[in-house]
Coordinates of C-alpha atoms in Angstrom, one line a residue:
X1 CA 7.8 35.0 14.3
X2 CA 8.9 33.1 11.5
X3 CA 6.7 33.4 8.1
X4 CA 5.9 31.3 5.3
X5 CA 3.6 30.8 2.2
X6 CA 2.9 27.1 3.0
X7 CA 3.6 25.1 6.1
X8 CA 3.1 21.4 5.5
X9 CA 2.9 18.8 8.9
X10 CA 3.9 15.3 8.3
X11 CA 6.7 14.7 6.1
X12 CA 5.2 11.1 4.6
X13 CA 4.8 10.3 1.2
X14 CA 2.2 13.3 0.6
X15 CA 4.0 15.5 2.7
X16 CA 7.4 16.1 1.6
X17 CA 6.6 15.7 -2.2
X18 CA 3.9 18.6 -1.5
X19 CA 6.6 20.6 -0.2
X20 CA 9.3 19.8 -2.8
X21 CA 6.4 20.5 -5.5
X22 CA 5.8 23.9 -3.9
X23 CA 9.3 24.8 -3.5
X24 CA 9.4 24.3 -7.3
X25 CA 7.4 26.9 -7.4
X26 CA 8.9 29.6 -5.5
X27 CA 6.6 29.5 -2.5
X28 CA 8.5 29.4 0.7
X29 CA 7.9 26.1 2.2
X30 CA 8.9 24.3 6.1
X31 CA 7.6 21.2 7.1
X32 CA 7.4 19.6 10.6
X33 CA 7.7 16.2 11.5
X34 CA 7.4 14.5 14.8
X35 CA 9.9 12.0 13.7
X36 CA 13.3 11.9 14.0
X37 CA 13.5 10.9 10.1
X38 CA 11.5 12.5 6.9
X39 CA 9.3 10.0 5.5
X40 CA 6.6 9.0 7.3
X41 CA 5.2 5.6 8.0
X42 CA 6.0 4.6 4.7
X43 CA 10.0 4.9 4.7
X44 CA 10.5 4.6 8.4
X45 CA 8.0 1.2 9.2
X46 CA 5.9 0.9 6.2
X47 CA 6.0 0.2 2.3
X48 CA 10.0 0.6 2.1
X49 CA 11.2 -1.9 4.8
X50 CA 8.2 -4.6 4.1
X51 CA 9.6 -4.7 0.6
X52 CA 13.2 -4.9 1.5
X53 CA 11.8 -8.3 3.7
X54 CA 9.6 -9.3 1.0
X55 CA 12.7 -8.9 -1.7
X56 CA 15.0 -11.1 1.0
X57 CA 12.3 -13.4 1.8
X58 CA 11.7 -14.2 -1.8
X59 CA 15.1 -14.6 -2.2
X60 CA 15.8 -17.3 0.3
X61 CA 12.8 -19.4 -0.7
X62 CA 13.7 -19.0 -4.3
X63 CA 17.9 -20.5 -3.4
X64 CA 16.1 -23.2 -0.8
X65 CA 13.1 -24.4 -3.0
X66 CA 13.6 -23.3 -7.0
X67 CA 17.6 -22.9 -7.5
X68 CA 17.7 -26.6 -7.6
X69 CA 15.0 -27.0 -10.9
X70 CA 17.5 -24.3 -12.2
X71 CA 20.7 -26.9 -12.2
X72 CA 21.7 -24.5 -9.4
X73 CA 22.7 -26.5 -5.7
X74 CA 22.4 -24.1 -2.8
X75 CA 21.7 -24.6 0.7
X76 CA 21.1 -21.4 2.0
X77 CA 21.4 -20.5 5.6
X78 CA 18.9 -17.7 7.1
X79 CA 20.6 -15.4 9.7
X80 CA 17.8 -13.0 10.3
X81 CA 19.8 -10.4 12.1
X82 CA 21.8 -9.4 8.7
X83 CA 18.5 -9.8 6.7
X84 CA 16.9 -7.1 9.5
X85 CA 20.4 -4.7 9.0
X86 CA 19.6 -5.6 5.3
X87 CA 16.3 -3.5 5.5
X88 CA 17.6 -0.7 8.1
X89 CA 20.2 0.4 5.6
X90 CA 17.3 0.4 3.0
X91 CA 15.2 2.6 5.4
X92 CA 18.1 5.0 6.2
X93 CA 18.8 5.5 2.7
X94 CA 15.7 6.6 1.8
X95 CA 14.9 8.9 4.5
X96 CA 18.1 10.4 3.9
X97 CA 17.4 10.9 0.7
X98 CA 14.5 13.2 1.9
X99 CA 16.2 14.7 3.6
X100 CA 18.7 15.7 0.9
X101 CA 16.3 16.6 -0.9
X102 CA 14.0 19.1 1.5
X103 CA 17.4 20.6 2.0
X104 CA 18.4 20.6 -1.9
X105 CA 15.2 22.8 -2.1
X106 CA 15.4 25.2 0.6
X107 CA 12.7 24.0 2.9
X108 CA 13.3 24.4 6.5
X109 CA 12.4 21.7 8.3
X110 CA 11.2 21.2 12.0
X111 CA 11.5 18.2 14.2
X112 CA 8.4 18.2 16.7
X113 CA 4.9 18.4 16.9
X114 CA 3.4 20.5 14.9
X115 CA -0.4 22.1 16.3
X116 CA -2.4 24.7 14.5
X117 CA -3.4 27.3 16.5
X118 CA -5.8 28.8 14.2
X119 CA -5.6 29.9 10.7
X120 CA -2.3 30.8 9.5
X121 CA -0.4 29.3 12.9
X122 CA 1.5 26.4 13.8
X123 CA 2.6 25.5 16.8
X124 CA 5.8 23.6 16.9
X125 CA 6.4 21.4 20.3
X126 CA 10.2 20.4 19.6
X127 CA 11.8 17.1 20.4
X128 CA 14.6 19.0 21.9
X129 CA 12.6 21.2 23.7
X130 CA 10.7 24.3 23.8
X131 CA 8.6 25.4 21.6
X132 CA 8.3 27.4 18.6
X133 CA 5.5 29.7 17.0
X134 CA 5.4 29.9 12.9
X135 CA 3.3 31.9 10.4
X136 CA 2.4 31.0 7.2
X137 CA -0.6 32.0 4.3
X138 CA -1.4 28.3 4.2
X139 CA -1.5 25.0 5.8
X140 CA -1.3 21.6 4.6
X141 CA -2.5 18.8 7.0
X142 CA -0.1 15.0 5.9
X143 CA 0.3 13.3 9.1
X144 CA -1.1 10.3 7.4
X145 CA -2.7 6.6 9.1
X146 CA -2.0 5.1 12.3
X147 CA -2.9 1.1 13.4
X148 CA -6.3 0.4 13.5
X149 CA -6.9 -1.5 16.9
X150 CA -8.7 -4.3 17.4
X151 CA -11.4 -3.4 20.4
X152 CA -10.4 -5.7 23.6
X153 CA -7.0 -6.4 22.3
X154 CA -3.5 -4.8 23.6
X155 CA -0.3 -4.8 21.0
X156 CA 2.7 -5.0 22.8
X157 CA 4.7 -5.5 19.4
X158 CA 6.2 -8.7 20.9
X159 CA 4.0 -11.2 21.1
X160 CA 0.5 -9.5 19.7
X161 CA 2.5 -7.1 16.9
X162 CA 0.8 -4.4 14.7
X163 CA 2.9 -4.0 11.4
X164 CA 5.6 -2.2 12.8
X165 CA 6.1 -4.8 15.3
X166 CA 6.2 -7.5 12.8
X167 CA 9.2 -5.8 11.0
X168 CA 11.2 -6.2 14.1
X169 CA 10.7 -9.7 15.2
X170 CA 13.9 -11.2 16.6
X171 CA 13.6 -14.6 15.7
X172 CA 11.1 -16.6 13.3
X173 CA 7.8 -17.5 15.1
X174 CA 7.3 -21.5 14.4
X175 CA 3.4 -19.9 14.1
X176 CA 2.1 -16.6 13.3
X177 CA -1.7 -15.8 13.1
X178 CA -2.7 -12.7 10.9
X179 CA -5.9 -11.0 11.8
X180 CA -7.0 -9.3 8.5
X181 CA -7.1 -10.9 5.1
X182 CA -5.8 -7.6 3.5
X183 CA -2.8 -6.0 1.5
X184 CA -0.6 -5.6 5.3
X185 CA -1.3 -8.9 6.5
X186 CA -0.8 -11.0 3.4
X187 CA 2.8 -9.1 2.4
X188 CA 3.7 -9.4 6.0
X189 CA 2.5 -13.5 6.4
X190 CA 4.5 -14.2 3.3
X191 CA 7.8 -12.9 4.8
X192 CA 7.5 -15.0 7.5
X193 CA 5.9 -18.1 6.2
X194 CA 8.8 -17.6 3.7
X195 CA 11.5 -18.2 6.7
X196 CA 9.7 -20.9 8.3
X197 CA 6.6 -19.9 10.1
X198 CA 3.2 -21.6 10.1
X199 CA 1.0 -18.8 8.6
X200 CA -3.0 -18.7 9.9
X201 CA -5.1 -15.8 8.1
X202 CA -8.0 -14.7 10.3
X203 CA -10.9 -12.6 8.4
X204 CA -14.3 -11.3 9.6
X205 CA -15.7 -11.2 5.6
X206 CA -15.8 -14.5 3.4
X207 CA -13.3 -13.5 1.3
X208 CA -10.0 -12.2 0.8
X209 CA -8.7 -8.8 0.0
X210 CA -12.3 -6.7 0.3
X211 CA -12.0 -4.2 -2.4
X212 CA -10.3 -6.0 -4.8
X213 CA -11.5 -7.9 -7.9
X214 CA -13.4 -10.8 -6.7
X215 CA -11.9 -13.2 -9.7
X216 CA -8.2 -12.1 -8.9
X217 CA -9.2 -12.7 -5.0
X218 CA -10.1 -16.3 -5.1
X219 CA -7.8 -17.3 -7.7
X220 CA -4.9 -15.6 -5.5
X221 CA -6.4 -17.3 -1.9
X222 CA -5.9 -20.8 -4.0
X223 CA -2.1 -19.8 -4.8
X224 CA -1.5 -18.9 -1.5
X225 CA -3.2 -21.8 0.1
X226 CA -1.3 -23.9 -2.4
X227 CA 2.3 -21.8 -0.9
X228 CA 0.9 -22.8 2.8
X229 CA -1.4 -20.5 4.3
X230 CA -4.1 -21.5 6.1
X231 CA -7.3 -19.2 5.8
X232 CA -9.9 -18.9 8.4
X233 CA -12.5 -17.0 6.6
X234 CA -15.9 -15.6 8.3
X235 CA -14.6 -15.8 11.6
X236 CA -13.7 -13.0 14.4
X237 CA -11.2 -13.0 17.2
X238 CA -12.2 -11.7 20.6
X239 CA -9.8 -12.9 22.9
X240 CA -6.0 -13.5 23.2
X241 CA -4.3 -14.9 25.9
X242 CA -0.8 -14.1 26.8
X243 CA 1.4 -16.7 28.2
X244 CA 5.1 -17.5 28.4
X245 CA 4.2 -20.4 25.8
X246 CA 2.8 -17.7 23.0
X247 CA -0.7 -16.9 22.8
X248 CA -4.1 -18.7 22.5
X249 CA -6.3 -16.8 20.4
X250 CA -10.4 -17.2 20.8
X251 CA -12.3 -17.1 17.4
X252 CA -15.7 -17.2 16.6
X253 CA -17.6 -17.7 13.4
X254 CA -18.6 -13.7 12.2
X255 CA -22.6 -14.8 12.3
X256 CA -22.1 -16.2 15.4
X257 CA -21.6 -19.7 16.7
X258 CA -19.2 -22.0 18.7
X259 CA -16.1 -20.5 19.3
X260 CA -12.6 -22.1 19.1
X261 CA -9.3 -21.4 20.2
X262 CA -6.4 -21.4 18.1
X263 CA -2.3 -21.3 19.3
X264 CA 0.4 -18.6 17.8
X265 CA 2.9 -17.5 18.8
X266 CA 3.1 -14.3 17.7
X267 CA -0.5 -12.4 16.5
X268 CA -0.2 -9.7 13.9
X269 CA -3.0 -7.5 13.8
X270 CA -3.9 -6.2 10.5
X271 CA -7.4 -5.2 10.0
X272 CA -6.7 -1.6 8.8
X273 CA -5.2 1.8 9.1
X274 CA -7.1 5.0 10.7
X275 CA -6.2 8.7 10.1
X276 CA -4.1 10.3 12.2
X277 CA -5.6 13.3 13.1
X278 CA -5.8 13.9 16.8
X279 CA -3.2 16.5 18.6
X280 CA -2.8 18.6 15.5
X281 CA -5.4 21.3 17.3
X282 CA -8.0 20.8 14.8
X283 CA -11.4 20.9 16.6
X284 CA -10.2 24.4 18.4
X285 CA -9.4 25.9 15.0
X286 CA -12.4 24.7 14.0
X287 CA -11.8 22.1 11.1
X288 CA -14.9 19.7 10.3
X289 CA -13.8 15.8 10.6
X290 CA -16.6 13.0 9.3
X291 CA -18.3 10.0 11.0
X292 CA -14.3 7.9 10.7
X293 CA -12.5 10.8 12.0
X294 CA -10.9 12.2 8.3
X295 CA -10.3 15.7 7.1
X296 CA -13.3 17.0 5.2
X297 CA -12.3 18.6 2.2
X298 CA -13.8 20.1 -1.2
X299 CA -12.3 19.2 -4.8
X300 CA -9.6 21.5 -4.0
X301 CA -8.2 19.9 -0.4
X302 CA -9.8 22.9 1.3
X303 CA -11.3 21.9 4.9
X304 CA -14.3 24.2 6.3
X305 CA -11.6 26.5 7.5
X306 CA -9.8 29.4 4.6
X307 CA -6.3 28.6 4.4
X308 CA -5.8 25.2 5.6
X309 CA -5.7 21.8 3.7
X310 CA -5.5 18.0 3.9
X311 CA -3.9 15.4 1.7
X312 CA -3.3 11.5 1.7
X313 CA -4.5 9.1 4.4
X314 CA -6.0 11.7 6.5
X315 CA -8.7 12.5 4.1
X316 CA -11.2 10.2 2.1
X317 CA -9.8 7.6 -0.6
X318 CA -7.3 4.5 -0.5
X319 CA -4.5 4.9 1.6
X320 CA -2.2 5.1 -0.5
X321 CA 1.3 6.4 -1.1
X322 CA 1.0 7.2 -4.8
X323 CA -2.5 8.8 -3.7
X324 CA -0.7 11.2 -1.3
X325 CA 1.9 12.2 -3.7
X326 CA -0.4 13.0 -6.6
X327 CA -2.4 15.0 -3.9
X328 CA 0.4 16.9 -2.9
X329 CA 1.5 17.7 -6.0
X330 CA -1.9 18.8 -7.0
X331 CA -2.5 21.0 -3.6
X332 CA 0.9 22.7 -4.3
X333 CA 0.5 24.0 -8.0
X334 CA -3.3 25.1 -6.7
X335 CA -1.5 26.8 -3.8
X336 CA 0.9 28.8 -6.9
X337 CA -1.6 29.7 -9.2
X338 CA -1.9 26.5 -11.3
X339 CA -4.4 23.8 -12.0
X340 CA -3.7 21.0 -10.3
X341 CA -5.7 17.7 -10.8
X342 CA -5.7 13.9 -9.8
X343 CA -8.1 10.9 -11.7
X344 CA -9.1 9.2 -8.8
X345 CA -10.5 6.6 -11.7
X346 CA -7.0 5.6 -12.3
X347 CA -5.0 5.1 -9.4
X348 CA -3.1 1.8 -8.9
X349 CA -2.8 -0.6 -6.1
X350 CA -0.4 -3.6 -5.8
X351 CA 0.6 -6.5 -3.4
X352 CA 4.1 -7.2 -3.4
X353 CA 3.5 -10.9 -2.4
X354 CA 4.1 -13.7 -4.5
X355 CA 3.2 -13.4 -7.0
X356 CA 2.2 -9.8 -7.3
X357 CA -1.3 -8.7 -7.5
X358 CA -1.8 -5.1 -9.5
X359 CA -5.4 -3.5 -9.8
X360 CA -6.2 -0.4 -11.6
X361 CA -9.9 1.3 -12.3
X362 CA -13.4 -0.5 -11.7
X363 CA -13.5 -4.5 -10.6
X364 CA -16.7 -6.5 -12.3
X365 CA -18.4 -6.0 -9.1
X366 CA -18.3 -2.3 -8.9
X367 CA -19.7 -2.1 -13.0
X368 CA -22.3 -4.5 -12.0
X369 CA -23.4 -2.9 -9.5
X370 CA -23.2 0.3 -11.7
X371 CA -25.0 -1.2 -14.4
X372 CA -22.9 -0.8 -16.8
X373 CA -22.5 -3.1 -19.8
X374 CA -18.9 -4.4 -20.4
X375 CA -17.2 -7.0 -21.5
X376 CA -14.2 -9.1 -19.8
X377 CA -10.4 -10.2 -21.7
X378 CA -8.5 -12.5 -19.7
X379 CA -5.1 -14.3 -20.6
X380 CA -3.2 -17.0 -18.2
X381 CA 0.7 -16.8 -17.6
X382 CA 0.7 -20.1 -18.4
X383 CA 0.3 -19.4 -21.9
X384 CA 3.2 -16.2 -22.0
X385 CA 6.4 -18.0 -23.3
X386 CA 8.3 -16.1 -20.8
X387 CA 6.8 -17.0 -17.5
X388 CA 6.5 -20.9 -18.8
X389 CA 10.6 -21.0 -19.5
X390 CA 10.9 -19.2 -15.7
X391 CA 8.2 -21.4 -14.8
X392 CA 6.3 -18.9 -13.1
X393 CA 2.8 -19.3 -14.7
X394 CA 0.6 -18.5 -11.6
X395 CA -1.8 -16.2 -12.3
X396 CA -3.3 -13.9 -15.5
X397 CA -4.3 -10.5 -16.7
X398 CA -7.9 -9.1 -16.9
X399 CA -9.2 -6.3 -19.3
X400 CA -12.5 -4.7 -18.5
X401 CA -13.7 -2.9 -21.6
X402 CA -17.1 -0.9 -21.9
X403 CA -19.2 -3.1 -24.3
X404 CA -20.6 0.2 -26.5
X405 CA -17.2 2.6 -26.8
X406 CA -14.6 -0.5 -25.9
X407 CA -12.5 2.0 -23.6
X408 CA -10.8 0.0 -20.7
X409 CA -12.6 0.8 -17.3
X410 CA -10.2 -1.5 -15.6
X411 CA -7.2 -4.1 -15.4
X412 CA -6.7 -6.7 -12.9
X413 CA -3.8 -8.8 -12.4
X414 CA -1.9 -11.9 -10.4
X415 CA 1.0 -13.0 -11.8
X416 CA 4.8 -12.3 -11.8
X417 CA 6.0 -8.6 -11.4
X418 CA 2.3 -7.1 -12.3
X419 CA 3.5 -4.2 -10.1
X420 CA 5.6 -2.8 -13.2
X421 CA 2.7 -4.3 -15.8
X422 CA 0.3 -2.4 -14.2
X423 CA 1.5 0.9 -15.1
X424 CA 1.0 0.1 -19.0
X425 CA -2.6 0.3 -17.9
X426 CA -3.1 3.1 -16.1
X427 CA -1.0 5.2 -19.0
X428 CA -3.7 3.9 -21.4
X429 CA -6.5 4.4 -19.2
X430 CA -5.3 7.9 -18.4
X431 CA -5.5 8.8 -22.6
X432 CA -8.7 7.0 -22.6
X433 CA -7.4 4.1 -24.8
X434 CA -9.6 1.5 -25.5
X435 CA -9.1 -2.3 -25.4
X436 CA -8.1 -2.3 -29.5
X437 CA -5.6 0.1 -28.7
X438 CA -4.0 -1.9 -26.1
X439 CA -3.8 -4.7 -28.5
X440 CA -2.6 -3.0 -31.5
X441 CA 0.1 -1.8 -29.7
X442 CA 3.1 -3.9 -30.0
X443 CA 4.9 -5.7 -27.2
X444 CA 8.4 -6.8 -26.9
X445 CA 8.8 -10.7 -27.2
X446 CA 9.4 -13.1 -25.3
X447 CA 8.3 -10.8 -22.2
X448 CA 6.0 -10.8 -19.8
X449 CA 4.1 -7.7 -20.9
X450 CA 2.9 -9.9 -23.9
X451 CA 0.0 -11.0 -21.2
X452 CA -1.0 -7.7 -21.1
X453 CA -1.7 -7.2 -25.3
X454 CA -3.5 -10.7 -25.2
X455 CA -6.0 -10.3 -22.5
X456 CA -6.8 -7.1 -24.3
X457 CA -6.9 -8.8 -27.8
X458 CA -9.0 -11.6 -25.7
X459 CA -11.9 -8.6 -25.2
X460 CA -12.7 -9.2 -28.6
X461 CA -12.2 -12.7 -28.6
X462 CA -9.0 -13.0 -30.7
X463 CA -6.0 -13.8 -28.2
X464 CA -3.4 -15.4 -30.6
X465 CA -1.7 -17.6 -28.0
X466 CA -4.2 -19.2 -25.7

């Protein structure tokens, strides 16, 4: 039997960085994944290829639609089969880059299906066959999410696609229905509203985005309702019908009421992601799972049962890739006699639509509800030199600052490339830097950063620019 200090299942995100991390640290590490490739959901049909689209999408909407205001005469032609190789060789050369780098760190690595058998046991199923038994000190559970389904409904990932599906469409759907009004089903309805489909959001709440900053949500439905979309808000579906024609979807008003029936032809569901724990063995080696079906863990990724552990999507918190990773890291350096930690206060999340829409820390909502005092610095792109000359002035940046001790509790924005401005924020938040900080610090000109230092200088009421 083969014996190790830490066996980690699930080479996502979370997975493979905890093992790298612990490698690092001279513990001797395998991982098992049921994939053929490292990397999870996130490489293989997750964040990496719906950004390659979103890139090649953005692109071609940018040569058909803005080259031309530029003094710049295109006319671009889509063929969506190179666009699609365009994203597989992204994906491969990522997960090969794992790869790489499990190897480039001595980690043995085991394609299968990996089920504990009890504390300090991992049974591996192989794809090729057979089965193998391994020993190890400690376990880390990082199989990650799965689809959420939609009760009543059956994805076929042709004409009713879950997100995978919808990364593998063979032509462009002349209409495509989103059920979901979140981060998946917005990124994914701009790709292909961006190459010609009639986009129709579907969501159960009144809004847009739950979770997120109510003031970036509505200004962000308008732009995207401007772009094309058409949002159905408050509303359910409870019925598709299949047909050779496409589908004919049945929804209904959330508090009830007369029900309608609206024509796609493709449905992407998008209303969520569920752990993925079932098959690993966990309820016969005894590891507690709450009322959604995650991990339960303590502060230090423990579950009920000594030795094993849980990190990313599996176990409470946003779903998140950059969550995992910090987790694993964290998990590992505990596992090798250091302290590891992650601020859960400043974790980032961004939609890489157009434009971009970056979050860090507490929305108004959640310090209302808190009762806690703060005040608000916003600043509009349309008043930052840089995204007026590349006329791209949708959007603006939003401090949070507590009113007694002016530290920044939380930044929202929508705007161009916020992804990359967000990070300025967390760093600051992370020191505990206040809202003066922020704006004493100087900013390159003419950037788009500059938004950043005036919605921070706007907390006190004395943006220069606006």
């Amino acid at each position: 039997m083969t014996s190790y200090d830490l066996i980690v299942i699930g080479t996502g995100p979370g997975g493979y960085v905890c093992a790298i991390r612990a490698a690092q640290l001279g513990l001797k590490v395998a991982v098992v994944e049921k994939r053929k490739t490292h990397g999870g959901t996130c490489l293989n049909v997750g964040c990496i290829p719906s950004k390659a689209l979103l890139h090649a999408s953005e692109l071609y909407e940018e040569a058909k639609h803005g080259f031309a205001n530029m003094g710049i005469e295109v006319t671009p032609k889509l063929d969506l089969g190179r666009m699609m190789a365009f994203k597989d060789e992204g994906i491969k050369g990522n997960t090969e880059g794992v790869a790489f780098l499990l190897k480039k760190n001595k980690i043995d690595a085991y394609h299968g299906t990996g089920h504990i058998v009890g504390a300090g046991k991992v049974e591996v199923t192989k794809a090729a066959g057979g089965t193998e038994l391994l020993e190890t000190k400690n376990i880390v559970i990082a199989t990650g999410s799965d689809v959420a389904k939609l009760p009543g409904i059956t994805i076929d990932e042709k004409q009713v696609v879950s997100s995978t599906g919808a990364l593998e469409l063979k032509k462009v759907p002349a209409t495509l229905m989103v059920i979901g009004a979140g981060v998946i089903g917005l990124e994914l309805g701009s790709v292909w509203r961006r190459l010609g489909a009639e986009v129709t959001v579907v969501e159960y709440l009144d809004r847009i985005l739950p979770g997120t900053d109510l003031d970036v949500a509505k200004n962000f439905q308008r732009i995207l309702t401007k772009q094309g979309f058409n949002f159905v808000l408050g509303s359910k579906v409870t019925a598709i019908d299949k047909s050779d024609h496409g589908c004919s979807v049945t929804v209904e008003p959330a508090a009830g009421g007369e029900a309608k029936k609206i024509a796609a032809d493709v449905v992407l569901v998008a209303i969520g992601r569920v752990p993925y724990t079932q098959d690993l063995g966990l309820a016969e080696a005894g590891v507690q799972l709450d009322a959604r079906k995650r991990v339960v863990v303590d502060h230090h990724y423990q579950t009920n049962v000594k030795g094993i552990y849980a990190i990313g999507d599996v176990i409470a918190g946003p779903m998140l890739a950059h969550k995992a990773e910090d987790e694993g890291v964290a998990i590992a350096e505990m596992l090798a006699g250091q302290s590891g930690h992650v601020n859960y206060d400043v974790i980032p999340g961004v939609i890489y639509t157009y434009p971009e829409v970056a979050t860090v820390g507490k929305t108004e909502e959640e310090l209302k509800d808190a009762g806690i005092a703060y005040t608000v610095g916003k600043f509009p792109f349309t008043a930052n030199g840089r995204a007026k000359v590349n006329k791209t002035t949708d959007g603006f940046v939003k401090v949070l600052a507590d009113a007694k001790t002016d530290r920044i509790l939380g930044v929202h924005m929508v705007g161009p490339h916020v992804g990359e401005l967000i990070a300025e924020a967390a760093v600051i938040m992370e020191f505990g830097g206040s809202a003066e900080d922020l704006a004493r610090t100087c900013h390159a000109h003419p950037t788009l950063s500059e938004a950043v230092k005036e919605a921070a200088l706007s907390v006190d009421k004395r943006a220069l620019h606006m």
